[in-house]
mmCIF file of C-alpha atoms in Angstrom:
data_model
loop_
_atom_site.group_PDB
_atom_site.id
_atom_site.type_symbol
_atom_site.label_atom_id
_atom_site.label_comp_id
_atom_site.label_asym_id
_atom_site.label_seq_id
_atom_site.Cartn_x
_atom_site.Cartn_y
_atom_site.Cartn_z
ATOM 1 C CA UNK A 1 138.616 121.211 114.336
ATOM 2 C CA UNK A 2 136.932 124.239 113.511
ATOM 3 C CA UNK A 3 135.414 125.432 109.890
ATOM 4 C CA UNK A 4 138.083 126.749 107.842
ATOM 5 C CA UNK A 5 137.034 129.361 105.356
ATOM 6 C CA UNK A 6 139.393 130.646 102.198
ATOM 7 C CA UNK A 7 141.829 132.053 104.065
ATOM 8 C CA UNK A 8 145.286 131.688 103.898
ATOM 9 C CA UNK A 9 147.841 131.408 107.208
ATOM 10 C CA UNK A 10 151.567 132.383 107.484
ATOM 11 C CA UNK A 11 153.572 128.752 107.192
ATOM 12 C CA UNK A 12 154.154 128.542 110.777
ATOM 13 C CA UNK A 13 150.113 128.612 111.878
ATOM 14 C CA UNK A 14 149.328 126.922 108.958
ATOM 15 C CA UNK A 15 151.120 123.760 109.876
ATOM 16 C CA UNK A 16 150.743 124.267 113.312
ATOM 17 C CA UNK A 17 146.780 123.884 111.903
ATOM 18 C CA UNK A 18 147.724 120.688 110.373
ATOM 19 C CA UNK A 19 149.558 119.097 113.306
ATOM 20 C CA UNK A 20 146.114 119.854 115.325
ATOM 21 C CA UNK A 21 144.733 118.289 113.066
ATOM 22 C CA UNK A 22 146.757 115.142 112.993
ATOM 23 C CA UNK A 23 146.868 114.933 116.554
ATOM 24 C CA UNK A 24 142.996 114.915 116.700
ATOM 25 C CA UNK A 25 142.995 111.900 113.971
ATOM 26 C CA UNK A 26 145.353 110.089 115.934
ATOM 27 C CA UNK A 27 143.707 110.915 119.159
ATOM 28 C CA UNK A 28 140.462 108.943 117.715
ATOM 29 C CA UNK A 29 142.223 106.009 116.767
ATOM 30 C CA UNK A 30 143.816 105.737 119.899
ATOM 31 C CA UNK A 31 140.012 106.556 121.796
ATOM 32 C CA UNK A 32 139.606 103.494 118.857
ATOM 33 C CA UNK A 33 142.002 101.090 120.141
ATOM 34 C CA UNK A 34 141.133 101.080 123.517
ATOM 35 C CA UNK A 35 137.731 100.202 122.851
ATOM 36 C CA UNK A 36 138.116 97.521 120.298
ATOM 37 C CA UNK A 37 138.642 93.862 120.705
ATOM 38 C CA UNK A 38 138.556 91.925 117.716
ATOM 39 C CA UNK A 39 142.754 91.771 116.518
ATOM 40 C CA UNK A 40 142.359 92.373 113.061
ATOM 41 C CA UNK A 41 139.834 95.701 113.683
ATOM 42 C CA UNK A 42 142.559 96.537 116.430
ATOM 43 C CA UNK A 43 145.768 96.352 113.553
ATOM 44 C CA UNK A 44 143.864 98.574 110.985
ATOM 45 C CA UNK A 45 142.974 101.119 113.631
ATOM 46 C CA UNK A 46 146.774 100.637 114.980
ATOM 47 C CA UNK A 47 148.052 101.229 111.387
ATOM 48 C CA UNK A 48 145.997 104.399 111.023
ATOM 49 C CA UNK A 49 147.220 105.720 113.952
ATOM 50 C CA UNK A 50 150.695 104.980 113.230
ATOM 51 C CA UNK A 51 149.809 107.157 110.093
ATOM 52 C CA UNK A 52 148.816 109.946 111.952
ATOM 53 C CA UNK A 53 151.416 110.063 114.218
ATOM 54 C CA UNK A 54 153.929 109.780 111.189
ATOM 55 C CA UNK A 55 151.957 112.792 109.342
ATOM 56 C CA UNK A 56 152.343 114.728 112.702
ATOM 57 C CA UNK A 57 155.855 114.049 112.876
ATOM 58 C CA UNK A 58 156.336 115.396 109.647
ATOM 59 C CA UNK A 59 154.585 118.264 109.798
ATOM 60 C CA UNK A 60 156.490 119.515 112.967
ATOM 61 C CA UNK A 61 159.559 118.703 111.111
ATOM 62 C CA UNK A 62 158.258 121.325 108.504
ATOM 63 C CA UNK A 63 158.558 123.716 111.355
ATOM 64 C CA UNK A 64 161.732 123.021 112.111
ATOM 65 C CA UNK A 65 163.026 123.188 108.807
ATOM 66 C CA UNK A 66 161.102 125.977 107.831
ATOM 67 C CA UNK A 67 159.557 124.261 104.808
ATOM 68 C CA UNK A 68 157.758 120.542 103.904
ATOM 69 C CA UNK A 69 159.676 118.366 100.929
ATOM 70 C CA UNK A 70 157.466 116.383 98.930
ATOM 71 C CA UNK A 71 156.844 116.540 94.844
ATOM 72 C CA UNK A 72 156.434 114.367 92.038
ATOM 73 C CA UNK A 73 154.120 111.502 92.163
ATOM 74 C CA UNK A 74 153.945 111.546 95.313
ATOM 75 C CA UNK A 75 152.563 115.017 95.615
ATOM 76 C CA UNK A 76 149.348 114.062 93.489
ATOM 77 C CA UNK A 77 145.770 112.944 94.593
ATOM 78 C CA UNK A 78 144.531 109.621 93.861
ATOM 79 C CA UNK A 79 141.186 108.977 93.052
ATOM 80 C CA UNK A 80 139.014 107.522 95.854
ATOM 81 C CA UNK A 81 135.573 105.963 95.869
ATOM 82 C CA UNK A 82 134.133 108.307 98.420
ATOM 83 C CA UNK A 83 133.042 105.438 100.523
ATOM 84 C CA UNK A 84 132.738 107.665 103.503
ATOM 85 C CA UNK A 85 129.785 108.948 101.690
ATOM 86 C CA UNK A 86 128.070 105.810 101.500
ATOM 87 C CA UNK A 87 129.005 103.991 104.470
ATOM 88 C CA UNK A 88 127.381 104.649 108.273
ATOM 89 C CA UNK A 89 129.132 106.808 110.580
ATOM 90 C CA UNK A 90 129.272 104.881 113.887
ATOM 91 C CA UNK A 91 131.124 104.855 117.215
ATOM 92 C CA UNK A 92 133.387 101.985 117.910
ATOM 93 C CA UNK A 93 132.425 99.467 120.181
ATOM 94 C CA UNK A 94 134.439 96.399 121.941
ATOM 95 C CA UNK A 95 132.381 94.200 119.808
ATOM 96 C CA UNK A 96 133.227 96.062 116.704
ATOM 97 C CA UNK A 97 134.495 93.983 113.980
ATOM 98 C CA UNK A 98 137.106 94.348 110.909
ATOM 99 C CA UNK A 99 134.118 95.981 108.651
ATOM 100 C CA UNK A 100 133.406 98.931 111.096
ATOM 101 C CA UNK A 101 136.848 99.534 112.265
ATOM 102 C CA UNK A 102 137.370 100.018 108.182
ATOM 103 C CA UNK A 103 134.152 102.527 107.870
ATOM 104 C CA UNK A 104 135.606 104.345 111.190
ATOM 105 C CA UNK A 105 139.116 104.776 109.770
ATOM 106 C CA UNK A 106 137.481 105.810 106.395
ATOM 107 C CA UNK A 107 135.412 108.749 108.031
ATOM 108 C CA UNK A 108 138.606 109.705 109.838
ATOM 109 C CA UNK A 109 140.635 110.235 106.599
ATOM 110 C CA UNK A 110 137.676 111.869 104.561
ATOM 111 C CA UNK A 111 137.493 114.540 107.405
ATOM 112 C CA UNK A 112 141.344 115.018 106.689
ATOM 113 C CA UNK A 113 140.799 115.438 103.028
ATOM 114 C CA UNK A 114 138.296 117.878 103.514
ATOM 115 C CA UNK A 115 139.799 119.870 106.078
ATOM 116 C CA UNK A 116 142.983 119.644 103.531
ATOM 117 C CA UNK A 117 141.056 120.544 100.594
ATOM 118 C CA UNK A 118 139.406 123.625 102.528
ATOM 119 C CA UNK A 119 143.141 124.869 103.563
ATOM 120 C CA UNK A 120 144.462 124.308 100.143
ATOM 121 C CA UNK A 121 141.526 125.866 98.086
ATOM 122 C CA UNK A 122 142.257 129.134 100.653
ATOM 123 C CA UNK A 123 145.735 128.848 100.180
ATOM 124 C CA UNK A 124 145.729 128.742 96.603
ATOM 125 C CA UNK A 125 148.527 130.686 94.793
ATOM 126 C CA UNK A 126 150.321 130.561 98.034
ATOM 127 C CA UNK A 127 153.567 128.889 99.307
ATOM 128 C CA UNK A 128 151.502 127.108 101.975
ATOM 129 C CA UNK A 129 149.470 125.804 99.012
ATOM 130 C CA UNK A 130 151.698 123.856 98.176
ATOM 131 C CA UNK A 131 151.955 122.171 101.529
ATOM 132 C CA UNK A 132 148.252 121.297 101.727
ATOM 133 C CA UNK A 133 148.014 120.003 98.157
ATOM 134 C CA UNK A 134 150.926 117.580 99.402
ATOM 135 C CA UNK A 135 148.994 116.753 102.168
ATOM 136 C CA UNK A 136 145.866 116.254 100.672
ATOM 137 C CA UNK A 137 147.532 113.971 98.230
ATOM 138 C CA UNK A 138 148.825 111.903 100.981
ATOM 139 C CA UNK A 139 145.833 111.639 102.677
ATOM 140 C CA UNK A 140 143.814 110.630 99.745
ATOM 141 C CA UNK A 141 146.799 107.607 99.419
ATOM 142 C CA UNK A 142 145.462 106.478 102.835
ATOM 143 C CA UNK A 143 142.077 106.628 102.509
ATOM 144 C CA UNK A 144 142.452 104.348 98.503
ATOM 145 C CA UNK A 145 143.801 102.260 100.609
ATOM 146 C CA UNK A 146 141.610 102.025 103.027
ATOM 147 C CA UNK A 147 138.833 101.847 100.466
ATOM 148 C CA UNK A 148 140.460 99.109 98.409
ATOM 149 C CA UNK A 149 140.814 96.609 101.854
ATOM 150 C CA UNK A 150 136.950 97.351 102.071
ATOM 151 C CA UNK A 151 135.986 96.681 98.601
ATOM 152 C CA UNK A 152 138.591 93.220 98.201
ATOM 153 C CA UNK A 153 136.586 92.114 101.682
ATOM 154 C CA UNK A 154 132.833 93.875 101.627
ATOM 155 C CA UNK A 155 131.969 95.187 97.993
ATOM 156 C CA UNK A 156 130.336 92.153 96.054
ATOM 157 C CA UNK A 157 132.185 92.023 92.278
ATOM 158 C CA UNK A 158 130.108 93.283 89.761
#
């Protein structure tokens, strides 16, 4: 996806924006599937997919409808332990196990946040704000997630 600056888009090409962008996510854990081998790598990548597809879905909803739903609790960000920071960004292989299929689908939904952040930040004030905060906040679900299966399996205690 290309570099968003602040800049703000009319609804329609802003989630149009956002459905690229959860097409390309789901695109890589599909690439991600069909590489992998190990079953329990191969459900977490399936899983994140089926996220991505259900984001998508969604999304082009909004366009039909003309607007996204989504408030309360739901709508906020969770905190996250920024693992994606931390851990290696690698390509998958067919000998790729539970950990890496974890790190892979981490870097995939920090990417999201960040491209949701970006969009929100330049949307600020805006309708479509509103619709990339929700987002955002959704996304950062996944990833805690995502981060808390890695830390109950890879993080030592303490």
């Amino acid at each position: 996806m290309a570099e968003q600056g602040d800049v703000c888009y009319t609804f329609e090409a802003a989630v149009e924006m956002a459905v690229q962008m959860e097409e390309e996510g789901f695109r890589h854990y599909l690439d991600a599937l069909r590489k992998v081998e190990n079953k329990n790598a191969r459900e977490i990548l399936r899983d994140a997919a089926l996220d991505e597809l259900e984001h998508k879905h969604q999304l082009e909803k909004a366009l039909v409808d003309g607007h996204m739903k989504g408030e309360g609790e739901l709508a906020k960000r969770v905190p996250t332990m920024n693992l994606g920071y931390v851990l290696a960004k690698k390509e998958l292989k067919p000998d790729s196990d539970v950990r890496e299929a974890l790190a892979y689908a981490i870097h995939l939904e920090t990417n999201s946040i960040d491209f949701y952040r970006r969009m929100s930040q330049g949307c600020a004030g805006a309708p479509m704000g509103n619709l990339f905060e929700l987002l955002l906040a959704d996304e950062s679900r996944h990833l805690q997630s995502l981060e808390d299966m890695y830390e109950e399996h890879f993080l030592p205690e303490g």
